[in-house]
């Protein structure tokens, strides 16, 4: 549980090396649940890839539960260390997210309303059934159980997807996000090759909101 700024994280460092095909749970293998920063070496893996963990992008604040199944391909090594919950860096007025994972309101980023944009090069989405998937950046407000909060009456306030596209659809390069107390901001950065890709969260003030 996380209450205010008193973080109680039971996570303890451990390393997994493939192959692991047992499908045993985290509890079965004797590892502690909690928030972890995750580092991958070797080839990319299907395990823990849902948010975009890759050789070029570590994942921060991954929440592991006792029941999470463990499967890992040969040639893959994943290191888990207790999440640091470091405050997001600032660039001007914007907060900068460089890695996928979970971020904590009022500990890493103040609660409030934000305009969401990105920098760096994404692989564009192609209009073709046989085309490879392009890059997708997404931010969702979630519960600690991993459930996405439904949209409010304000469009895009609880789920923002950013991408580039070809053809008539030029993609989606901005959105709005409502960062809320007692929630997580879950960030996914899928199929990102450019290490310089980052998401920018710029606070929306009353003056800028009225323009």
XYZ file of C-alpha atoms in Angstrom:
211
model
C 0.000 0.000 0.000
C 1.080 3.538 -0.677
C -0.346 6.283 1.503
C 0.685 9.879 0.886
C 4.462 9.960 0.589
C 5.104 7.032 2.933
C 5.975 4.290 0.457
C 5.955 0.722 1.711
C 7.336 -1.429 -1.080
C 8.002 -5.103 -0.180
C 10.026 -5.656 -3.391
C 13.414 -7.398 -3.080
C 15.998 -7.642 -5.866
C 16.118 -10.815 -7.961
C 17.183 -11.964 -11.427
C 15.504 -14.331 -13.877
C 17.458 -16.146 -16.591
C 15.718 -18.078 -19.370
C 14.558 -20.587 -20.206
C 11.749 -20.713 -17.642
C 8.773 -22.636 -18.978
C 7.144 -23.762 -15.752
C 4.478 -21.075 -15.664
C 4.847 -20.993 -11.881
C 3.722 -17.871 -10.091
C 5.912 -15.266 -8.442
C 4.909 -16.716 -5.068
C 5.726 -20.278 -6.163
C 9.273 -19.205 -7.016
C 9.723 -17.428 -3.693
C 9.981 -13.838 -4.939
C 8.323 -10.844 -3.321
C 5.518 -8.837 -4.952
C 5.864 -5.083 -5.218
C 7.006 -2.277 -7.509
C 10.162 -3.025 -9.527
C 12.473 -1.296 -11.962
C 13.207 -3.847 -14.692
C 16.320 -4.231 -16.894
C 16.477 -6.631 -19.853
C 19.618 -8.100 -21.415
C 19.762 -10.547 -24.296
C 17.023 -10.817 -26.871
C 13.630 -9.205 -26.437
C 11.085 -11.247 -24.564
C 7.344 -11.824 -24.494
C 7.483 -11.830 -20.712
C 6.800 -8.340 -19.255
C 6.636 -6.878 -22.772
C 3.114 -5.480 -22.410
C 4.352 -1.994 -21.533
C 7.298 -1.954 -23.939
C 10.240 -3.352 -21.958
C 13.165 -3.809 -24.394
C 16.959 -3.715 -24.591
C 16.775 0.012 -25.298
C 14.076 0.929 -22.763
C 14.011 -0.233 -19.129
C 10.662 -0.319 -17.385
C 10.151 1.652 -14.166
C 7.682 0.897 -11.398
C 6.471 -2.443 -12.741
C 3.891 -3.824 -10.301
C 4.323 -7.573 -9.783
C 1.672 -9.591 -7.967
C 1.974 -12.973 -6.246
C -0.092 -14.638 -8.957
C 1.869 -13.338 -11.969
C 3.038 -16.344 -14.055
C 6.737 -16.596 -14.847
C 7.743 -17.668 -18.378
C 11.022 -16.617 -19.977
C 12.655 -17.504 -23.295
C 16.181 -18.912 -23.633
C 18.876 -16.251 -24.082
C 17.021 -13.699 -21.987
C 17.944 -12.220 -18.611
C 15.775 -9.837 -16.582
C 16.948 -8.005 -13.467
C 14.378 -6.734 -10.956
C 15.308 -4.079 -8.394
C 12.971 -2.228 -6.001
C 11.498 0.796 -7.790
C 13.242 4.086 -6.983
C 10.182 6.262 -7.646
C 12.453 9.087 -8.800
C 10.772 12.413 -9.548
C 10.325 13.022 -13.254
C 12.862 15.376 -14.812
C 11.702 18.775 -16.005
C 12.263 20.451 -19.359
C 10.955 23.972 -19.067
C 7.432 23.620 -17.685
C 7.082 20.006 -18.895
C 7.668 16.744 -17.045
C 9.594 14.217 -19.155
C 8.772 10.475 -19.262
C 11.521 8.451 -20.986
C 10.554 4.898 -20.013
C 7.459 2.705 -19.796
C 6.064 1.735 -16.417
C 4.003 3.092 -13.541
C 4.393 6.595 -12.118
C 3.028 7.840 -8.806
C 1.032 11.087 -8.472
C 2.389 13.610 -5.940
C 5.559 11.532 -5.551
C 6.900 11.572 -9.119
C 4.533 14.050 -10.745
C 1.999 16.461 -9.194
C -1.686 15.626 -9.539
C -3.454 17.847 -12.045
C -4.367 18.292 -15.702
C -1.721 17.906 -18.414
C -1.318 18.284 -22.145
C 0.548 15.271 -23.506
C 2.968 15.447 -26.474
C 6.091 13.551 -27.494
C 9.518 14.068 -29.039
C 11.723 11.712 -31.046
C 11.084 9.452 -34.017
C 8.347 6.836 -34.028
C 7.872 4.047 -36.567
C 4.803 5.203 -38.482
C 1.629 3.153 -38.698
C 1.122 1.800 -42.233
C -2.257 1.237 -43.845
C -1.656 -2.373 -44.808
C -2.746 -5.710 -43.399
C 0.766 -7.121 -43.880
C 2.659 -4.116 -42.494
C 4.642 -4.400 -39.278
C 3.191 -2.642 -36.249
C 4.253 0.951 -35.802
C 5.227 2.701 -32.573
C 2.508 3.471 -30.060
C 2.839 5.561 -26.904
C -0.018 5.367 -24.427
C -0.802 6.739 -20.986
C -3.640 5.495 -18.812
C -4.863 6.332 -15.334
C -5.136 2.979 -13.537
C -5.907 1.534 -10.113
C -3.331 -0.408 -8.119
C -5.083 -3.554 -9.358
C -4.222 -2.550 -12.930
C -7.757 -1.601 -13.966
C -8.031 1.300 -16.396
C -10.261 4.117 -15.113
C -13.153 4.744 -17.556
C -13.231 7.996 -19.474
C -14.843 10.943 -17.766
C -17.120 13.434 -19.493
C -13.962 15.166 -20.737
C -12.637 13.398 -23.817
C -9.222 11.693 -23.496
C -8.840 12.484 -19.810
C -8.027 8.927 -18.782
C -6.392 7.365 -21.828
C -4.030 9.042 -24.291
C -2.577 7.287 -27.359
C 0.162 8.920 -29.444
C 1.383 7.623 -32.819
C 2.511 8.590 -36.306
C 0.683 7.368 -39.398
C 0.899 7.406 -43.181
C -1.672 8.579 -45.686
C -4.684 10.726 -44.844
C -4.461 9.885 -41.144
C -1.517 11.912 -39.874
C -1.574 10.211 -36.498
C -2.215 11.528 -33.017
C 0.492 13.779 -31.577
C -1.180 15.169 -28.447
C -3.845 14.532 -25.843
C -5.058 15.413 -22.348
C -4.391 13.451 -19.155
C -5.857 13.909 -15.679
C -3.263 12.780 -13.109
C -5.147 11.830 -9.937
C -4.269 11.120 -6.328
C -4.295 7.454 -5.285
C -4.015 6.300 -8.900
C -1.142 5.178 -11.120
C -0.118 6.696 -14.427
C 0.656 3.624 -16.542
C 2.873 4.358 -19.544
C 3.373 2.029 -22.526
C 5.998 2.626 -25.247
C 5.523 -0.154 -27.794
C 7.833 -0.755 -30.781
C 10.071 2.206 -29.949
C 13.519 2.037 -31.571
C 14.698 5.627 -31.119
C 16.261 5.875 -27.623
C 15.484 9.610 -27.603
C 11.716 9.129 -27.695
C 10.148 10.793 -24.663
C 6.659 11.833 -23.548
C 6.165 15.408 -22.350
C 3.507 16.275 -19.770
C 2.843 20.014 -19.622
C 0.630 21.339 -16.803
C -2.550 23.016 -17.999
C -3.082 26.253 -16.066
C -6.361 28.131 -15.840
C -5.019 30.831 -18.145
C -3.860 28.372 -20.839
C -7.061 26.356 -20.530
C -9.197 29.403 -21.248
C -7.413 30.275 -24.499
